[in-house]
């Protein structure tokens, strides 16, 4: 066996172990964490603090009509819902006015359409936070709905004297091929940031399902450090404010938020927005996940090359096929066991395709952001 053979086969085996490390240490960690909670090895609090749910809405009358009642009708003893109307020109104000008469725990406010030169989303959330009467703030979107009436309870139960941030998880509606692809990508993203938080290294959260203390928001001077960026009200704030001791995660069926996305364009805008903010993360989180993409493709390429060059060597091709199957079987089990917890339909025939396409799509979103870089900012 020559030097080239050793390099080729050794690289393949090395990529296999790197991929297994990512799957078992990162992607599978939320599963192990949840099992410990179910066994009582990790305690969760029993206190139920007052909670203020804050929602920013701009021309979201149809979504408010459809999804807001599920938020307002949560099974929780002490909560309010604050909806900030971000200069809407549709029927949002009428919808909110009608709901305000029906639900005594709903409060609405607004920011004028004329407000400029700041991120309107961050301004709207700041207005809502200042109006909040409770210490614990819980955030979601107008286009999102909790899948359980115990959503607030599941998120709030983690707040004790040391906890300032709780990270939740959200999914997308599951009709159509692109929605399945979006949910696959979103599931892996969620497993990443939840796993890092479980490892005492939190680096991001999502605005559809995120809670933190009002006191922390003002201690960090709100969104002032990145006020020139249109996005970042969720992930960048968590990246700045989260520590290894003040952050917890919520992983249960009751805590899931589902967001309505009905076109590839909407998902693309969400991904481009995330691409615009992730480059500001502390540490090397972006590089960590790009390395996973690199070794994923290298593993696949080497498997194909070995199968072609050594097709007559049954021992080498058999061992290559064995490692290939182990890698994909492990990922298949981790993804689908996690999907069950997060109420996502299982992935079967599309699994291999999504695993191949996901890095390509994320690279496309990154390139899209670079081409539209000036749109990252609020000024012109």
Tab-separated table of C-alpha atoms in Angstrom:
chain	number	residue	atom	x	y	z
A	1	UNK	CA	0.000	0.000	0.000
A	2	UNK	CA	1.523	3.291	-1.138
A	3	UNK	CA	1.590	6.716	0.430
A	4	UNK	CA	-1.387	7.903	-1.627
A	5	UNK	CA	-3.437	4.928	-0.467
A	6	UNK	CA	-2.622	5.638	3.171
A	7	UNK	CA	-3.500	9.333	2.808
A	8	UNK	CA	-6.780	8.564	1.022
A	9	UNK	CA	-7.950	5.855	3.423
A	10	UNK	CA	-6.635	7.668	6.496
A	11	UNK	CA	-8.442	10.877	5.507
A	12	UNK	CA	-11.672	8.959	5.049
A	13	UNK	CA	-11.425	7.349	8.497
A	14	UNK	CA	-10.491	10.699	10.074
A	15	UNK	CA	-13.523	12.394	8.475
A	16	UNK	CA	-15.704	9.564	9.763
A	17	UNK	CA	-14.603	10.113	13.363
A	18	UNK	CA	-14.952	13.903	13.049
A	19	UNK	CA	-18.495	13.478	11.728
A	20	UNK	CA	-19.357	11.047	14.519
A	21	UNK	CA	-17.989	13.515	17.051
A	22	UNK	CA	-20.266	16.266	15.733
A	23	UNK	CA	-23.292	13.981	15.760
A	24	UNK	CA	-22.788	12.459	19.200
A	25	UNK	CA	-21.314	15.444	21.040
A	26	UNK	CA	-23.412	18.222	19.504
A	27	UNK	CA	-26.474	17.012	17.616
A	28	UNK	CA	-27.348	14.232	20.081
A	29	UNK	CA	-26.673	16.244	23.247
A	30	UNK	CA	-30.214	17.694	23.544
A	31	UNK	CA	-31.555	14.110	23.396
A	32	UNK	CA	-29.291	13.017	26.248
A	33	UNK	CA	-30.207	16.153	28.185
A	34	UNK	CA	-33.920	15.506	27.801
A	35	UNK	CA	-33.514	11.912	28.956
A	36	UNK	CA	-31.810	13.160	32.121
A	37	UNK	CA	-34.702	15.547	32.782
A	38	UNK	CA	-37.234	12.724	32.307
A	39	UNK	CA	-35.271	10.535	34.734
A	40	UNK	CA	-35.190	13.337	37.324
A	41	UNK	CA	-31.402	13.669	37.136
A	42	UNK	CA	-31.769	17.360	36.222
A	43	UNK	CA	-34.216	19.369	38.301
A	44	UNK	CA	-36.527	22.033	36.887
A	45	UNK	CA	-38.095	24.768	38.955
A	46	UNK	CA	-41.626	24.864	40.271
A	47	UNK	CA	-41.958	28.625	40.652
A	48	UNK	CA	-44.282	30.416	38.246
A	49	UNK	CA	-43.120	34.031	37.907
A	50	UNK	CA	-45.208	36.695	36.243
A	51	UNK	CA	-44.552	36.700	32.485
A	52	UNK	CA	-44.963	39.378	29.822
A	53	UNK	CA	-45.209	38.016	26.276
A	54	UNK	CA	-43.941	40.625	23.794
A	55	UNK	CA	-44.835	40.506	20.087
A	56	UNK	CA	-43.919	42.958	17.341
A	57	UNK	CA	-46.330	43.019	14.394
A	58	UNK	CA	-46.191	44.895	11.095
A	59	UNK	CA	-49.071	44.322	8.668
A	60	UNK	CA	-49.825	40.987	10.296
A	61	UNK	CA	-53.605	41.232	10.625
A	62	UNK	CA	-54.262	37.769	9.187
A	63	UNK	CA	-51.641	36.133	11.360
A	64	UNK	CA	-52.828	37.975	14.463
A	65	UNK	CA	-56.372	36.847	13.769
A	66	UNK	CA	-55.255	33.247	13.386
A	67	UNK	CA	-52.470	32.775	15.917
A	68	UNK	CA	-52.806	35.365	18.703
A	69	UNK	CA	-55.706	33.608	20.526
A	70	UNK	CA	-53.477	30.585	21.223
A	71	UNK	CA	-51.062	32.913	23.010
A	72	UNK	CA	-53.785	34.752	24.898
A	73	UNK	CA	-55.425	31.517	26.059
A	74	UNK	CA	-52.353	29.972	27.647
A	75	UNK	CA	-52.816	27.931	30.835
A	76	UNK	CA	-50.758	30.120	33.150
A	77	UNK	CA	-51.806	32.013	36.286
A	78	UNK	CA	-50.053	35.353	35.783
A	79	UNK	CA	-49.222	36.656	32.319
A	80	UNK	CA	-49.916	39.497	29.933
A	81	UNK	CA	-49.494	39.791	26.168
A	82	UNK	CA	-48.132	43.023	24.721
A	83	UNK	CA	-48.446	43.507	20.952
A	84	UNK	CA	-46.534	46.416	19.440
A	85	UNK	CA	-48.124	47.581	16.193
A	86	UNK	CA	-45.186	48.593	14.005
A	87	UNK	CA	-46.861	51.232	11.843
A	88	UNK	CA	-49.208	48.716	10.190
A	89	UNK	CA	-51.348	49.909	7.287
A	90	UNK	CA	-53.611	46.855	7.163
A	91	UNK	CA	-56.394	45.804	9.582
A	92	UNK	CA	-54.021	45.031	12.456
A	93	UNK	CA	-55.269	47.856	14.665
A	94	UNK	CA	-58.880	46.738	14.251
A	95	UNK	CA	-58.004	43.119	15.001
A	96	UNK	CA	-56.074	44.106	18.117
A	97	UNK	CA	-58.851	46.445	19.243
A	98	UNK	CA	-61.379	43.645	18.973
A	99	UNK	CA	-59.168	41.179	20.843
A	100	UNK	CA	-58.463	43.800	23.522
A	101	UNK	CA	-62.168	43.888	24.293
A	102	UNK	CA	-62.297	40.099	24.491
A	103	UNK	CA	-59.063	39.377	26.389
A	104	UNK	CA	-58.251	41.363	29.507
A	105	UNK	CA	-54.603	40.244	29.454
A	106	UNK	CA	-53.910	41.861	26.058
A	107	UNK	CA	-52.289	45.277	25.808
A	108	UNK	CA	-51.440	47.020	22.550
A	109	UNK	CA	-49.144	49.881	21.734
A	110	UNK	CA	-47.466	51.121	18.559
A	111	UNK	CA	-44.549	52.904	16.965
A	112	UNK	CA	-45.271	55.432	14.211
A	113	UNK	CA	-44.541	54.702	10.571
A	114	UNK	CA	-42.309	57.781	10.427
A	115	UNK	CA	-39.646	56.315	12.778
A	116	UNK	CA	-36.396	55.973	10.783
A	117	UNK	CA	-32.671	55.291	11.049
A	118	UNK	CA	-33.034	52.563	13.676
A	119	UNK	CA	-34.038	48.937	13.441
A	120	UNK	CA	-37.821	49.141	13.638
A	121	UNK	CA	-38.043	45.625	15.034
A	122	UNK	CA	-35.658	46.489	17.874
A	123	UNK	CA	-37.478	49.760	18.525
A	124	UNK	CA	-40.824	47.958	18.656
A	125	UNK	CA	-39.500	45.333	21.066
A	126	UNK	CA	-37.937	48.017	23.255
A	127	UNK	CA	-41.290	49.799	23.448
A	128	UNK	CA	-42.963	46.520	24.387
A	129	UNK	CA	-40.325	45.716	27.009
A	130	UNK	CA	-40.693	49.124	28.631
A	131	UNK	CA	-44.448	48.613	28.771
A	132	UNK	CA	-44.108	45.171	30.366
A	133	UNK	CA	-45.240	44.908	33.984
A	134	UNK	CA	-43.548	41.586	34.708
A	135	UNK	CA	-39.877	40.779	35.201
A	136	UNK	CA	-39.776	37.731	32.908
A	137	UNK	CA	-40.099	38.584	29.210
A	138	UNK	CA	-41.116	35.955	26.658
A	139	UNK	CA	-40.831	36.669	22.930
A	140	UNK	CA	-42.476	35.238	19.853
A	141	UNK	CA	-43.678	36.435	16.436
A	142	UNK	CA	-47.079	37.403	15.086
A	143	UNK	CA	-46.742	34.640	12.480
A	144	UNK	CA	-46.089	32.024	15.170
A	145	UNK	CA	-48.276	29.984	17.472
A	146	UNK	CA	-47.550	27.764	20.477
A	147	UNK	CA	-48.513	24.145	19.871
A	148	UNK	CA	-49.522	23.711	23.503
A	149	UNK	CA	-51.421	25.768	26.063
A	150	UNK	CA	-48.520	25.074	28.441
A	151	UNK	CA	-45.940	26.959	26.384
A	152	UNK	CA	-45.525	29.810	28.885
A	153	UNK	CA	-45.423	27.359	31.794
A	154	UNK	CA	-42.703	25.245	30.159
A	155	UNK	CA	-40.487	28.269	29.459
A	156	UNK	CA	-41.084	30.079	32.764
A	157	UNK	CA	-40.373	27.079	35.000
A	158	UNK	CA	-36.616	27.450	34.460
A	159	UNK	CA	-36.332	30.903	36.001
A	160	UNK	CA	-34.678	30.733	39.403
A	161	UNK	CA	-32.424	33.200	41.182
A	162	UNK	CA	-29.499	32.379	38.862
A	163	UNK	CA	-31.330	32.132	35.553
A	164	UNK	CA	-31.627	35.165	33.292
A	165	UNK	CA	-32.120	33.576	29.847
A	166	UNK	CA	-34.114	30.560	28.658
A	167	UNK	CA	-33.685	29.303	25.089
A	168	UNK	CA	-36.594	27.573	23.391
A	169	UNK	CA	-37.074	25.970	20.007
A	170	UNK	CA	-39.335	26.671	17.052
A	171	UNK	CA	-40.399	24.813	13.930
A	172	UNK	CA	-42.036	25.764	10.630
A	173	UNK	CA	-45.302	24.607	9.155
A	174	UNK	CA	-44.687	21.336	7.324
A	175	UNK	CA	-46.549	21.452	4.028
A	176	UNK	CA	-44.502	21.167	0.852
A	177	UNK	CA	-40.963	20.165	-0.109
A	178	UNK	CA	-39.259	23.455	0.738
A	179	UNK	CA	-40.914	23.521	4.176
A	180	UNK	CA	-39.518	20.046	4.850
A	181	UNK	CA	-36.066	21.248	3.782
A	182	UNK	CA	-36.430	24.365	5.948
A	183	UNK	CA	-37.420	22.236	8.945
A	184	UNK	CA	-34.447	19.918	8.420
A	185	UNK	CA	-32.022	22.845	8.313
A	186	UNK	CA	-33.753	24.530	11.244
A	187	UNK	CA	-33.651	21.318	13.302
A	188	UNK	CA	-29.882	21.015	12.909
A	189	UNK	CA	-29.468	24.705	13.771
A	190	UNK	CA	-31.595	24.220	16.884
A	191	UNK	CA	-29.656	21.159	17.999
A	192	UNK	CA	-26.449	23.172	17.628
A	193	UNK	CA	-27.373	26.157	19.772
A	194	UNK	CA	-29.205	24.053	22.359
A	195	UNK	CA	-26.225	21.686	22.631
A	196	UNK	CA	-23.807	24.570	23.100
A	197	UNK	CA	-26.015	26.086	25.795
A	198	UNK	CA	-26.233	22.712	27.570
A	199	UNK	CA	-22.422	22.637	27.419
A	200	UNK	CA	-22.355	26.026	29.194
A	201	UNK	CA	-21.349	27.827	25.997
A	202	UNK	CA	-24.539	29.599	24.818
A	203	UNK	CA	-24.110	31.671	21.695
A	204	UNK	CA	-27.541	32.373	20.166
A	205	UNK	CA	-31.309	32.079	20.492
A	206	UNK	CA	-34.326	32.558	18.228
A	207	UNK	CA	-36.849	35.379	18.489
A	208	UNK	CA	-39.832	33.053	18.024
A	209	UNK	CA	-39.181	31.352	21.365
A	210	UNK	CA	-36.885	33.195	23.733
A	211	UNK	CA	-37.204	34.420	27.320
A	212	UNK	CA	-35.045	36.650	29.475
A	213	UNK	CA	-35.306	38.993	32.440
A	214	UNK	CA	-36.246	42.609	31.976
A	215	UNK	CA	-33.463	43.595	34.354
A	216	UNK	CA	-30.889	41.902	32.098
A	217	UNK	CA	-32.159	43.800	29.064
A	218	UNK	CA	-31.604	47.170	30.704
A	219	UNK	CA	-28.325	46.096	32.314
A	220	UNK	CA	-27.003	45.351	28.823
A	221	UNK	CA	-28.438	48.657	27.542
A	222	UNK	CA	-30.888	46.853	25.340
A	223	UNK	CA	-29.986	46.556	21.678
A	224	UNK	CA	-27.810	49.674	21.667
A	225	UNK	CA	-24.598	47.939	20.580
A	226	UNK	CA	-26.113	46.723	17.311
A	227	UNK	CA	-28.869	49.239	16.774
A	228	UNK	CA	-27.564	50.017	13.268
A	229	UNK	CA	-28.268	46.427	12.179
A	230	UNK	CA	-31.759	45.587	10.994
A	231	UNK	CA	-31.615	42.117	12.571
A	232	UNK	CA	-30.022	40.680	15.694
A	233	UNK	CA	-32.705	41.407	18.292
A	234	UNK	CA	-32.569	37.735	19.287
A	235	UNK	CA	-29.303	35.963	18.432
A	236	UNK	CA	-26.937	38.909	18.922
A	237	UNK	CA	-28.530	39.886	22.224
A	238	UNK	CA	-28.149	36.321	23.505
A	239	UNK	CA	-24.598	36.190	22.146
A	240	UNK	CA	-23.753	39.262	24.193
A	241	UNK	CA	-25.738	38.603	27.368
A	242	UNK	CA	-25.618	34.821	27.828
A	243	UNK	CA	-23.047	33.241	30.134
A	244	UNK	CA	-22.295	29.698	31.243
A	245	UNK	CA	-24.241	30.236	34.471
A	246	UNK	CA	-27.221	32.424	33.539
A	247	UNK	CA	-28.693	30.444	30.616
A	248	UNK	CA	-30.921	27.364	30.486
A	249	UNK	CA	-32.693	25.508	27.699
A	250	UNK	CA	-36.235	24.176	27.419
A	251	UNK	CA	-36.698	20.925	25.511
A	252	UNK	CA	-40.202	19.520	25.668
A	253	UNK	CA	-43.226	18.992	23.450
A	254	UNK	CA	-45.121	21.680	25.381
A	255	UNK	CA	-42.589	24.399	24.584
A	256	UNK	CA	-42.650	24.251	20.785
A	257	UNK	CA	-43.573	27.283	18.685
A	258	UNK	CA	-44.608	26.829	15.051
A	259	UNK	CA	-44.014	29.657	12.566
A	260	UNK	CA	-45.998	30.028	9.375
A	261	UNK	CA	-43.801	30.312	6.263
A	262	UNK	CA	-45.600	29.774	2.974
A	263	UNK	CA	-42.899	30.503	0.409
A	264	UNK	CA	-39.211	29.935	-0.228
A	265	UNK	CA	-38.738	33.703	-0.312
A	266	UNK	CA	-39.816	34.096	3.320
A	267	UNK	CA	-37.414	31.364	4.426
A	268	UNK	CA	-34.650	32.918	2.355
A	269	UNK	CA	-35.153	36.286	4.042
A	270	UNK	CA	-34.930	34.606	7.448
A	271	UNK	CA	-31.717	32.818	6.501
A	272	UNK	CA	-30.148	35.911	4.924
A	273	UNK	CA	-31.003	37.864	8.067
A	274	UNK	CA	-29.270	35.227	10.188
A	275	UNK	CA	-26.267	35.284	7.830
A	276	UNK	CA	-26.012	39.038	8.414
A	277	UNK	CA	-25.782	38.664	12.197
A	278	UNK	CA	-23.824	35.443	12.751
A	279	UNK	CA	-20.581	37.065	11.611
A	280	UNK	CA	-20.736	39.190	14.771
A	281	UNK	CA	-20.831	36.201	17.129
A	282	UNK	CA	-18.141	36.025	19.760
A	283	UNK	CA	-15.684	33.160	19.411
A	284	UNK	CA	-15.484	30.913	16.373
A	285	UNK	CA	-18.965	29.417	16.223
A	286	UNK	CA	-19.324	30.033	12.490
A	287	UNK	CA	-16.010	28.319	11.761
A	288	UNK	CA	-16.974	25.369	13.960
A	289	UNK	CA	-20.065	24.606	11.896
A	290	UNK	CA	-18.411	25.326	8.557
A	291	UNK	CA	-15.801	22.723	9.452
A	292	UNK	CA	-18.639	20.230	9.929
A	293	UNK	CA	-19.902	21.049	6.433
A	294	UNK	CA	-16.395	20.652	5.015
A	295	UNK	CA	-15.798	17.233	6.591
A	296	UNK	CA	-19.314	16.128	5.604
A	297	UNK	CA	-18.622	16.714	1.914
A	298	UNK	CA	-15.069	15.396	2.184
A	299	UNK	CA	-16.366	12.185	3.786
A	300	UNK	CA	-18.876	11.708	0.973
A	301	UNK	CA	-16.319	12.517	-1.751
A	302	UNK	CA	-13.738	10.149	-0.304
A	303	UNK	CA	-16.324	7.376	0.015
A	304	UNK	CA	-17.105	7.717	-3.688
A	305	UNK	CA	-13.419	7.874	-4.658
A	306	UNK	CA	-12.521	4.800	-2.607
A	307	UNK	CA	-15.434	2.854	-4.060
A	308	UNK	CA	-14.187	3.658	-7.581
A	309	UNK	CA	-10.442	3.144	-7.073
A	310	UNK	CA	-10.697	0.047	-4.891
A	311	UNK	CA	-13.820	-1.593	-6.295
A	312	UNK	CA	-11.956	-4.894	-6.690
A	313	UNK	CA	-10.710	-4.888	-3.090
A	314	UNK	CA	-13.679	-6.272	-1.198
A	315	UNK	CA	-12.157	-5.598	2.239
A	316	UNK	CA	-11.596	-1.897	1.589
A	317	UNK	CA	-14.887	-1.304	-0.224
A	318	UNK	CA	-16.747	-3.302	2.438
A	319	UNK	CA	-15.168	-1.308	5.270
A	320	UNK	CA	-15.924	1.946	3.426
A	321	UNK	CA	-19.552	0.961	2.959
A	322	UNK	CA	-19.775	-0.035	6.626
A	323	UNK	CA	-18.508	3.364	7.862
A	324	UNK	CA	-20.747	5.131	5.356
A	325	UNK	CA	-23.814	3.289	6.665
A	326	UNK	CA	-22.838	3.873	10.316
A	327	UNK	CA	-22.504	7.621	9.721
A	328	UNK	CA	-25.870	7.980	8.007
A	329	UNK	CA	-27.690	5.576	10.319
A	330	UNK	CA	-26.446	7.506	13.361
A	331	UNK	CA	-27.541	10.826	11.878
A	332	UNK	CA	-30.858	9.334	10.791
A	333	UNK	CA	-31.597	8.181	14.354
A	334	UNK	CA	-30.475	11.449	15.975
A	335	UNK	CA	-32.469	13.594	13.542
A	336	UNK	CA	-35.686	11.583	13.773
A	337	UNK	CA	-35.607	11.103	17.546
A	338	UNK	CA	-35.128	14.867	17.868
A	339	UNK	CA	-37.864	15.516	15.300
A	340	UNK	CA	-40.277	13.480	17.413
A	341	UNK	CA	-39.609	15.638	20.493
A	342	UNK	CA	-39.939	18.854	18.505
A	343	UNK	CA	-43.122	17.678	16.734
A	344	UNK	CA	-41.597	17.580	13.267
A	345	UNK	CA	-42.659	14.885	10.836
A	346	UNK	CA	-39.967	12.238	10.479
A	347	UNK	CA	-37.536	12.321	7.567
A	348	UNK	CA	-37.400	9.208	5.402
A	349	UNK	CA	-36.749	9.221	1.648
A	350	UNK	CA	-35.696	12.887	1.578
A	351	UNK	CA	-33.152	12.427	4.359
A	352	UNK	CA	-30.067	11.798	2.184
A	353	UNK	CA	-31.027	14.615	-0.191
A	354	UNK	CA	-31.486	17.139	2.636
A	355	UNK	CA	-28.189	16.108	4.219
A	356	UNK	CA	-26.450	16.824	0.911
A	357	UNK	CA	-28.300	20.057	0.069
A	358	UNK	CA	-28.214	21.762	3.479
A	359	UNK	CA	-24.615	23.101	3.330
A	360	UNK	CA	-25.098	24.193	-0.286
A	361	UNK	CA	-28.209	26.182	0.599
A	362	UNK	CA	-26.498	27.795	3.574
A	363	UNK	CA	-23.584	28.836	1.362
A	364	UNK	CA	-26.097	30.295	-1.083
A	365	UNK	CA	-27.743	32.303	1.702
A	366	UNK	CA	-24.328	33.575	2.834
A	367	UNK	CA	-23.492	34.680	-0.719
A	368	UNK	CA	-26.912	36.280	-1.033
A	369	UNK	CA	-26.211	38.307	2.093
A	370	UNK	CA	-22.840	39.426	0.745
A	371	UNK	CA	-24.458	40.664	-2.461
A	372	UNK	CA	-27.050	42.574	-0.435
A	373	UNK	CA	-24.680	43.667	2.343
A	374	UNK	CA	-25.873	47.271	2.460
A	375	UNK	CA	-29.317	46.021	3.435
A	376	UNK	CA	-27.868	44.705	6.727
A	377	UNK	CA	-28.008	48.249	8.072
A	378	UNK	CA	-30.761	50.703	8.901
A	379	UNK	CA	-29.010	53.760	7.439
A	380	UNK	CA	-28.740	54.532	3.742
